[in-house]
PDB file of C-alpha atoms in Angstrom:
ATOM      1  CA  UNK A 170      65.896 -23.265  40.690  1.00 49.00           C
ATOM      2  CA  UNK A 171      66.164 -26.290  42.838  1.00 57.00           C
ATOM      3  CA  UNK A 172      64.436 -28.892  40.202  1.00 64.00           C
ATOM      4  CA  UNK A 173      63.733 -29.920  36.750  1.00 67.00           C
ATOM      5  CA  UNK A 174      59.920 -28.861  37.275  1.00 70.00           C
ATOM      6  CA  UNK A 175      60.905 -25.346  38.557  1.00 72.00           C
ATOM      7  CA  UNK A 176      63.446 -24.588  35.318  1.00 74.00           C
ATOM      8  CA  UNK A 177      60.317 -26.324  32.902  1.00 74.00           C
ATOM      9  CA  UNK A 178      57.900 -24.054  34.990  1.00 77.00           C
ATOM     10  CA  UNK A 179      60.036 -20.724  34.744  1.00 80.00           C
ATOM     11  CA  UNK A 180      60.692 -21.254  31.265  1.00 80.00           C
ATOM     12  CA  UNK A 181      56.674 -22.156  30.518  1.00 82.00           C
ATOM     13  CA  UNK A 182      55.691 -18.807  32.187  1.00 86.00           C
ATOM     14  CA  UNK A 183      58.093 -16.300  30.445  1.00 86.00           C
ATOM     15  CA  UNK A 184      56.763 -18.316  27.455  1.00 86.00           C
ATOM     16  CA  UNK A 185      53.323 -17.525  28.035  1.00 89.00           C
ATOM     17  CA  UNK A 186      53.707 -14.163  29.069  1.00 91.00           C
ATOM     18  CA  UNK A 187      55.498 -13.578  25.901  1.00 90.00           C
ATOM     19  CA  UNK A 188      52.540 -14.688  23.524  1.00 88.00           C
ATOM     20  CA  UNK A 189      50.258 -12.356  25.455  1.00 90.00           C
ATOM     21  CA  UNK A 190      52.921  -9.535  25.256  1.00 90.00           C
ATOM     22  CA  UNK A 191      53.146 -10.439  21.896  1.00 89.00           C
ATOM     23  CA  UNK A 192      49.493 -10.230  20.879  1.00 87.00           C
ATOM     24  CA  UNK A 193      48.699  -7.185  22.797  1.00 88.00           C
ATOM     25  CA  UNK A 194      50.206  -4.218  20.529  1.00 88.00           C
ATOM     26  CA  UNK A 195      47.201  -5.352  17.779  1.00 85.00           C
ATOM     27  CA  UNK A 196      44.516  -4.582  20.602  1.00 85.00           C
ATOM     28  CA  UNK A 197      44.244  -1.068  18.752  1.00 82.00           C
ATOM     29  CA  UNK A 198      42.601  -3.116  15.826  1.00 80.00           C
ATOM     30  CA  UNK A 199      39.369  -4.116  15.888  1.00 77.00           C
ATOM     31  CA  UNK A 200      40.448  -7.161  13.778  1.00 73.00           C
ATOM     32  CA  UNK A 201      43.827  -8.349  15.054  1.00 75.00           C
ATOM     33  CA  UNK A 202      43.971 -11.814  16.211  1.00 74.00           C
ATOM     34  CA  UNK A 203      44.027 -10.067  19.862  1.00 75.00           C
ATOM     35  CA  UNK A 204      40.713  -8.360  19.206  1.00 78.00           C
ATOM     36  CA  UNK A 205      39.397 -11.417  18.182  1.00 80.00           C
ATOM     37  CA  UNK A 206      39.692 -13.236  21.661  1.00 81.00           C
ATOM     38  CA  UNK A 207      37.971 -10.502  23.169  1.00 80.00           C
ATOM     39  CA  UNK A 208      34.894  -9.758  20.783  1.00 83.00           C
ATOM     40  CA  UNK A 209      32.383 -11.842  18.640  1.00 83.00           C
ATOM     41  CA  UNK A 210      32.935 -12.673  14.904  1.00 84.00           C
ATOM     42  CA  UNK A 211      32.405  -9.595  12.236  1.00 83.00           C
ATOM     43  CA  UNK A 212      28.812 -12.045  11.195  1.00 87.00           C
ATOM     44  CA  UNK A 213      27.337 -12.043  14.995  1.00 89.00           C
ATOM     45  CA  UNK A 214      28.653  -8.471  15.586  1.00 88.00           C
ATOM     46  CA  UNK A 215      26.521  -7.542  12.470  1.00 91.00           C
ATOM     47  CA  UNK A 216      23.470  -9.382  13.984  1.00 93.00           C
ATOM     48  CA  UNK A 217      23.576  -8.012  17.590  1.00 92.00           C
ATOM     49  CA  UNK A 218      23.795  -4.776  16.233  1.00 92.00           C
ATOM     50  CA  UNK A 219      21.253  -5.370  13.912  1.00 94.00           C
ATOM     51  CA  UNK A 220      18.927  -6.792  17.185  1.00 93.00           C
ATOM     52  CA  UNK A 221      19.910  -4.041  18.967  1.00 93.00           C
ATOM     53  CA  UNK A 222      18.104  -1.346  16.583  1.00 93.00           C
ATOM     54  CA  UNK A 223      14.875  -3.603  16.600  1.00 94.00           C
ATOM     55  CA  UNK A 224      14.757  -4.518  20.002  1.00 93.00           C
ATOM     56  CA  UNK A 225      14.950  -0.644  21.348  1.00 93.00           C
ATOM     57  CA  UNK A 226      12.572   0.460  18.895  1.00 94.00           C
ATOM     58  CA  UNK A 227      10.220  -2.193  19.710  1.00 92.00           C
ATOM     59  CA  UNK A 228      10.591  -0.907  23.432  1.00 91.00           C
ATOM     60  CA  UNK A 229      10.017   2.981  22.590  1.00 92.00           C
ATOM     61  CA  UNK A 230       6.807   1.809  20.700  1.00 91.00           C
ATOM     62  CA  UNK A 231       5.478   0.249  22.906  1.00 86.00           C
ATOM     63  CA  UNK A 232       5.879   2.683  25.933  1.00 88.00           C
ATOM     64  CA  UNK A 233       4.659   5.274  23.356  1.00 88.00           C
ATOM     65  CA  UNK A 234       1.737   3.529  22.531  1.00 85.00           C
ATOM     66  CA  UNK A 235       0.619   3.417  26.649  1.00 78.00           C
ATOM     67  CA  UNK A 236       0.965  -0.769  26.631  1.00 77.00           C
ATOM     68  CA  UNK A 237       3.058  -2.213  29.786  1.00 77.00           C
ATOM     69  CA  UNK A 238       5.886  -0.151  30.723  1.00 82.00           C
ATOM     70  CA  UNK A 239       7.480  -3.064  32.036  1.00 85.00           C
ATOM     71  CA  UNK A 240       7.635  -4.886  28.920  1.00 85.00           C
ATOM     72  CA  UNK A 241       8.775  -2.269  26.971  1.00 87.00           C
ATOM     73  CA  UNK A 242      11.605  -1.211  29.634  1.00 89.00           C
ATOM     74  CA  UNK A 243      12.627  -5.395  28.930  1.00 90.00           C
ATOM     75  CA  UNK A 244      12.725  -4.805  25.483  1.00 89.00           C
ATOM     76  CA  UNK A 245      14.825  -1.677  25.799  1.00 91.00           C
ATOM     77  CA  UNK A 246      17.239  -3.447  28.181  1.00 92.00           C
ATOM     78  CA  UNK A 247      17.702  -6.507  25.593  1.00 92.00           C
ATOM     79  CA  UNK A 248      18.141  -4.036  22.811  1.00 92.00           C
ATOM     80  CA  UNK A 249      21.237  -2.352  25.649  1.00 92.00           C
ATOM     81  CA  UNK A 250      22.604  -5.960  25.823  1.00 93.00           C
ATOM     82  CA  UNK A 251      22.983  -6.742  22.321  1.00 91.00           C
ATOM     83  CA  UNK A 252      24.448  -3.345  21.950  1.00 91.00           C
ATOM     84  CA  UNK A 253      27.014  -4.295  24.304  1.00 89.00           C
ATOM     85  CA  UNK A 254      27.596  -7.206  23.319  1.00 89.00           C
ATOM     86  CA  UNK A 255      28.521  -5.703  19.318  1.00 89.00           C
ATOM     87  CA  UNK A 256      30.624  -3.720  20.837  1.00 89.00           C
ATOM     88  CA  UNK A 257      32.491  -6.335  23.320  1.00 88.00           C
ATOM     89  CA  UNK A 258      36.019  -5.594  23.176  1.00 89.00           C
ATOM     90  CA  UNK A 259      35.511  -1.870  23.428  1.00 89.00           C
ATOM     91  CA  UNK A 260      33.566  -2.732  26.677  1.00 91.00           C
ATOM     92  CA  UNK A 261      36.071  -4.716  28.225  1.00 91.00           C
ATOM     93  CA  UNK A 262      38.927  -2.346  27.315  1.00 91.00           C
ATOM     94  CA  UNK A 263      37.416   0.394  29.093  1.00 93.00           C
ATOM     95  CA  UNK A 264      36.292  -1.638  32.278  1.00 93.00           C
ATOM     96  CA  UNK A 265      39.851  -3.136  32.094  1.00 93.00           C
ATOM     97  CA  UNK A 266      41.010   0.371  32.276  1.00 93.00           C
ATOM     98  CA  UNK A 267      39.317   1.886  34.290  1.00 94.00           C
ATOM     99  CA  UNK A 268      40.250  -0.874  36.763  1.00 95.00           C
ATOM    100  CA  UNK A 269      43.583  -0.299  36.458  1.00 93.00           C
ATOM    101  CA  UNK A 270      43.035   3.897  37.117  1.00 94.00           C
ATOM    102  CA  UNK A 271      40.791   2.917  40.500  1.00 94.00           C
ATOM    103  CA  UNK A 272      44.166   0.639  41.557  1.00 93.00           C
ATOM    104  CA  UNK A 273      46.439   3.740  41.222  1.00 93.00           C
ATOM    105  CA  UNK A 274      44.009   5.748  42.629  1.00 94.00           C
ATOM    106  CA  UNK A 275      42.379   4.548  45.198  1.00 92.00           C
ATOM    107  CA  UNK A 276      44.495   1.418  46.448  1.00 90.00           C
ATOM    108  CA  UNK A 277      47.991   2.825  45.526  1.00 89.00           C
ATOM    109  CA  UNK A 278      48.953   0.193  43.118  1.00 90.00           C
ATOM    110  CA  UNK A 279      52.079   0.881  41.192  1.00 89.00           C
ATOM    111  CA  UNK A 280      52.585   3.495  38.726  1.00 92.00           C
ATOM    112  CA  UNK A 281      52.382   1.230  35.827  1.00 92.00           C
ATOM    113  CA  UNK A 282      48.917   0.653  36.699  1.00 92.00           C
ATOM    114  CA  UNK A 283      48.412   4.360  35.811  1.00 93.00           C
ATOM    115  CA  UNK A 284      50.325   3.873  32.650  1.00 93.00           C
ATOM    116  CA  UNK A 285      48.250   0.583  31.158  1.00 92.00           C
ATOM    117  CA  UNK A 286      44.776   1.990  32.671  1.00 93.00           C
ATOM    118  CA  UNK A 287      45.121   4.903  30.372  1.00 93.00           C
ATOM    119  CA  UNK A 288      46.320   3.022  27.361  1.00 91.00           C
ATOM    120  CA  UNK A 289      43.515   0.655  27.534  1.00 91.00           C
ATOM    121  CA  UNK A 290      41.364   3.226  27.732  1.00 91.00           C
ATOM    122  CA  UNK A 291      42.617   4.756  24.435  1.00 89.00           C
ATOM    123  CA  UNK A 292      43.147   1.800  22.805  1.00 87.00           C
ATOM    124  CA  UNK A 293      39.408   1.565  21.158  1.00 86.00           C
ATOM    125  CA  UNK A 294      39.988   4.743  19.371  1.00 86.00           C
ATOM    126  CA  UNK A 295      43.357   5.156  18.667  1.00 82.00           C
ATOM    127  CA  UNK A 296      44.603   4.870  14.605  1.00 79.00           C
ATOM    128  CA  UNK A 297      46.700   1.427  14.417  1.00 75.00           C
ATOM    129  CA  UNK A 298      50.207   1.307  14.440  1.00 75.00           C
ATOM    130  CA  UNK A 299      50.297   4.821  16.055  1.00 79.00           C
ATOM    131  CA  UNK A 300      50.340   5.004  20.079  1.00 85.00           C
ATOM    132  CA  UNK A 301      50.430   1.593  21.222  1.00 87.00           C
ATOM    133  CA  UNK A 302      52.981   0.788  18.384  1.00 86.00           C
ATOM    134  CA  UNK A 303      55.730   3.785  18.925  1.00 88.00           C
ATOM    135  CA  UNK A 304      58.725   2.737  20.529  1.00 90.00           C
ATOM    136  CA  UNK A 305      58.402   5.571  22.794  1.00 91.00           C
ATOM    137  CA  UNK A 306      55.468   3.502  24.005  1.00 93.00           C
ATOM    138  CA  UNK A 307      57.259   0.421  24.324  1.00 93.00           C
ATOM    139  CA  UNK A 308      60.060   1.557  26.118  1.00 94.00           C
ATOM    140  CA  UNK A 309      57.995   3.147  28.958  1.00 94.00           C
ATOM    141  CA  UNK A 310      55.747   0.145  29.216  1.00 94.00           C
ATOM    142  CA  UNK A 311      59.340  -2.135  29.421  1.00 94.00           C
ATOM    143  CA  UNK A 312      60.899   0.277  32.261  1.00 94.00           C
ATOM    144  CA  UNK A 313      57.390   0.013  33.964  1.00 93.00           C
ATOM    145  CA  UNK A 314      57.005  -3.667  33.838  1.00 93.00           C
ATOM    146  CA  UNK A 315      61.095  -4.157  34.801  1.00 93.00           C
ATOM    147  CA  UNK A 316      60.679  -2.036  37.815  1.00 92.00           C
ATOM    148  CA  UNK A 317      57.517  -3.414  38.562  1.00 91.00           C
ATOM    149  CA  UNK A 318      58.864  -7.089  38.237  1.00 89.00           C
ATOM    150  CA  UNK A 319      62.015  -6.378  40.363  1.00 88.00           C
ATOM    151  CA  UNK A 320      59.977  -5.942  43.669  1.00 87.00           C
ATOM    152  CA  UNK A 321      59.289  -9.139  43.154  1.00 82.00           C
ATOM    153  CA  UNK A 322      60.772 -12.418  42.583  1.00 73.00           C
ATOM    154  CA  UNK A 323      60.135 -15.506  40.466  1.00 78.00           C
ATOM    155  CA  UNK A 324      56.583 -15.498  38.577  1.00 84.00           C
ATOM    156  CA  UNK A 325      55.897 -12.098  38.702  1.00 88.00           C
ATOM    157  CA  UNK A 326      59.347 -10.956  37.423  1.00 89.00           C
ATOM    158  CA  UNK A 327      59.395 -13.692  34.829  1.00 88.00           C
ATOM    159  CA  UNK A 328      55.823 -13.221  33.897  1.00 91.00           C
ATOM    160  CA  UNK A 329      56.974  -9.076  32.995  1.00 92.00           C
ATOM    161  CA  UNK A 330      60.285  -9.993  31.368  1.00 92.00           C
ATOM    162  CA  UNK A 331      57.796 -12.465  29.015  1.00 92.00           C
ATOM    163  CA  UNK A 332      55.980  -9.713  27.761  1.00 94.00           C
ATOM    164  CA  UNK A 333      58.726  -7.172  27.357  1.00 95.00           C
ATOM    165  CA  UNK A 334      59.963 -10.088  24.957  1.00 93.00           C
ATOM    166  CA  UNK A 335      56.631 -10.592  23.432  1.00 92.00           C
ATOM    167  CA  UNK A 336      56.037  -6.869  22.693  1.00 93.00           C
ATOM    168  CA  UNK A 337      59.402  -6.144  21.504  1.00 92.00           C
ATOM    169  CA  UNK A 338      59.245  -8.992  19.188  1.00 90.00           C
ATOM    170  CA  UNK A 339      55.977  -7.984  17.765  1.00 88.00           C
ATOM    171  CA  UNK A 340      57.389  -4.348  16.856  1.00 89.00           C
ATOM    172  CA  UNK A 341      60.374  -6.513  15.527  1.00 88.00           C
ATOM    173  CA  UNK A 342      58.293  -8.085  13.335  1.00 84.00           C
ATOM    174  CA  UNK A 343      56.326  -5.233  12.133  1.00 84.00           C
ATOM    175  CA  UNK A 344      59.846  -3.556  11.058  1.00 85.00           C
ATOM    176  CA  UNK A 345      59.868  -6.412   8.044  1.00 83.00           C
ATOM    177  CA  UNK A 346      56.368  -5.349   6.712  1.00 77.00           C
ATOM    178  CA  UNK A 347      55.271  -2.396   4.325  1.00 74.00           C
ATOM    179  CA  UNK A 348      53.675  -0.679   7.208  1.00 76.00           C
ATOM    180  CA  UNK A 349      56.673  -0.522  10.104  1.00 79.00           C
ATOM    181  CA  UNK A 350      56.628   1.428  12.644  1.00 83.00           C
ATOM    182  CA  UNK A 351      57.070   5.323  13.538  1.00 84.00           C
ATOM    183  CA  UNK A 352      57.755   7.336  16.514  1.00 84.00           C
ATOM    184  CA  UNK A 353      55.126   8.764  18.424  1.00 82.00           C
ATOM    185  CA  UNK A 354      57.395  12.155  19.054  1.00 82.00           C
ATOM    186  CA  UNK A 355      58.576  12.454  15.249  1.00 79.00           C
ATOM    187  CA  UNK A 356      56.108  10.926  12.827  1.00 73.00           C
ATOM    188  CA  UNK A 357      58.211  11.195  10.069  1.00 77.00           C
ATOM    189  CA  UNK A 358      60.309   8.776  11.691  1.00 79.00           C
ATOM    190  CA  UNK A 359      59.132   5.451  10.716  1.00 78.00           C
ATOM    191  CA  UNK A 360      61.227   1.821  10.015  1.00 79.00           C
ATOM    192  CA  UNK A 361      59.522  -0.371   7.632  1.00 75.00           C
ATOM    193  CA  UNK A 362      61.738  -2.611   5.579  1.00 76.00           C
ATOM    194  CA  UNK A 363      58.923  -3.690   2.971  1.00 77.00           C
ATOM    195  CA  UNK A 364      60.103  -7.031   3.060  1.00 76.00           C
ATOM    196  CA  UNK A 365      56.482  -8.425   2.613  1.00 73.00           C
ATOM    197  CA  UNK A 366      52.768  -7.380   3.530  1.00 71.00           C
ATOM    198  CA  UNK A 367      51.748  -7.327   6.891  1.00 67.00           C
ATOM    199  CA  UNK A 368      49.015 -10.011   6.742  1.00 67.00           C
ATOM    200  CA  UNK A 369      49.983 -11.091   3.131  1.00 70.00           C
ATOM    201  CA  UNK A 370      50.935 -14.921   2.581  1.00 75.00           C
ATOM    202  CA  UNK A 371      55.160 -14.195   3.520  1.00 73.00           C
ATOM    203  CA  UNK A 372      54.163 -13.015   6.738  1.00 73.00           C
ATOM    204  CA  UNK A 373      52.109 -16.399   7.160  1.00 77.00           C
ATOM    205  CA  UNK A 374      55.194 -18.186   6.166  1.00 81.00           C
ATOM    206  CA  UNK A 375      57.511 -16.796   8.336  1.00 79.00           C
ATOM    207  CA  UNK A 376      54.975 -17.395  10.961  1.00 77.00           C
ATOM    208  CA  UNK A 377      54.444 -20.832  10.609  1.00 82.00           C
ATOM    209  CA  UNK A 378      58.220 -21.149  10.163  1.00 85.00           C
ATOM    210  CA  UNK A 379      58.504 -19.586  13.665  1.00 80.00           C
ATOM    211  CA  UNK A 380      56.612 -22.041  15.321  1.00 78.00           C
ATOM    212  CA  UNK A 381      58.104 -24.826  13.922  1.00 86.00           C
ATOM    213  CA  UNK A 382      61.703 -23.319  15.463  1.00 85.00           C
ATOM    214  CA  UNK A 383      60.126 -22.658  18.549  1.00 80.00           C
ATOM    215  CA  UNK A 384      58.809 -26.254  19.077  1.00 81.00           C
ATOM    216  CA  UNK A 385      62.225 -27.523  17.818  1.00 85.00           C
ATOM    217  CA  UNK A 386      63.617 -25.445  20.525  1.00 81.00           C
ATOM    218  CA  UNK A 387      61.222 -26.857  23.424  1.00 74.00           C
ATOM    219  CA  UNK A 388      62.482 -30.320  22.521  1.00 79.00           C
ATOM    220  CA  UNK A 389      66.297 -29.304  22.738  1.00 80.00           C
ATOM    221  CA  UNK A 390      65.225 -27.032  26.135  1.00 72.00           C
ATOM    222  CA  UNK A 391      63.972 -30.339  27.570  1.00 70.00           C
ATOM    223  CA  UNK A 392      66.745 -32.901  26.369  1.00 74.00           C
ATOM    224  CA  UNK A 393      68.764 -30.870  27.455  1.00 72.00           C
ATOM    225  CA  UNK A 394      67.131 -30.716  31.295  1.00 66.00           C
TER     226      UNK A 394
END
């Protein structure tokens, strides 16, 4: 690192990839704050599937009844859309995973590519805090991302080691809660400290606390630059 910019730069990176990293264990729940960014509100949800019923039934009827094809084959393909779009993040995990399968597949990308395809593909159906919340899981997704990271150098690398941080820090953080976490290979393995309720107003504390210390920590980072 040559200059000011590229340490600030570096740093902002691994700090981004680490709230994404961070974020990403919850995409098994359909209400996380990760799930969230990638689907509509619970209220809209509701009403597209609600739209969806009408709007496909309003199609079949009127192909039934021998009025324009056409217009009912419309009506069937908004009723399609508004299913899709209830179902959003389910959607987009799957096409994100099965992106990352063609990669490894057909293009040769990197093993890890294998690895994340198939976990977004199971991630829709999967119980929470099971899978994608094992350590087993973590540490294969860490020695993937590491090795992945080390063919390259600067961004990419730092962009991995950000969400190896992130991740591990979520699990971290779910240790303190009443649900922990449990091994995928011996479920009767599980850490949970029961410090406070996972979602309950402690949790909020601590998180709020957290970002306080982290901004307090930019400002030394940079007086100290």
């Amino acid at each position: 690192m040559s200059t000011t910019l590229e340490v600030i730069g570096f740093a902002g990176v691994i700090c981004a990839a680490s709230i994404v990293g961070g974020l990403a264990p919850d995409l098994d729940h359909k209400t996380s704050t990760a799930s969230q960014k990638l689907q509509l509100s619970l209220g809209k949800r509701k009403l597209m599937r609600a739209l969806s019923g009408i709007f496909l039934v309003i199609g079949c009827v009127w192909i039934l009844l021998g009025c324009s094809i056409q217009a009912g084959a419309i009506w069937i393909g908004a009723g399609i859309m508004a299913g899709c779009l209830a179902r959003l993040r389910t959607i987009i995990l799957i096409a994100s995973g099965t992106l990352m399968l063609m990669g490894y597949f057909v293009y040769d990308w990197h093993w890890m590519a294998l690895f994340a395809g198939i976990a977004l593909l199971i991630m829709p159906f999967v119980k929470h805090r099971w899978i994608i919340h094992s350590p087993e899981f973590a540490i294969v997704l860490s020695l993937g991302l590491f090795v992945f990271g080390s063919q390259y150098s600067g961004w990419v690398m730092a962009s991995c080691l950000g969400f190896i941080a992130g991740w591990w820090s979520h699990l971290f953080g779910d240790i303190f809660g009443s649900d922990g976490i449990r091994s995928l290979f011996v479920p009767k393995f599980k850490i949970a400290l029961r410090l406070f309720d996972n979602g309950g107003a402690a949790e909020r504390m601590i998180s709020k606390l957290c970002h306080l210390l982290s901004i307090v920590v930019w400002v030394i980072y940079g007086l100290a630059l």
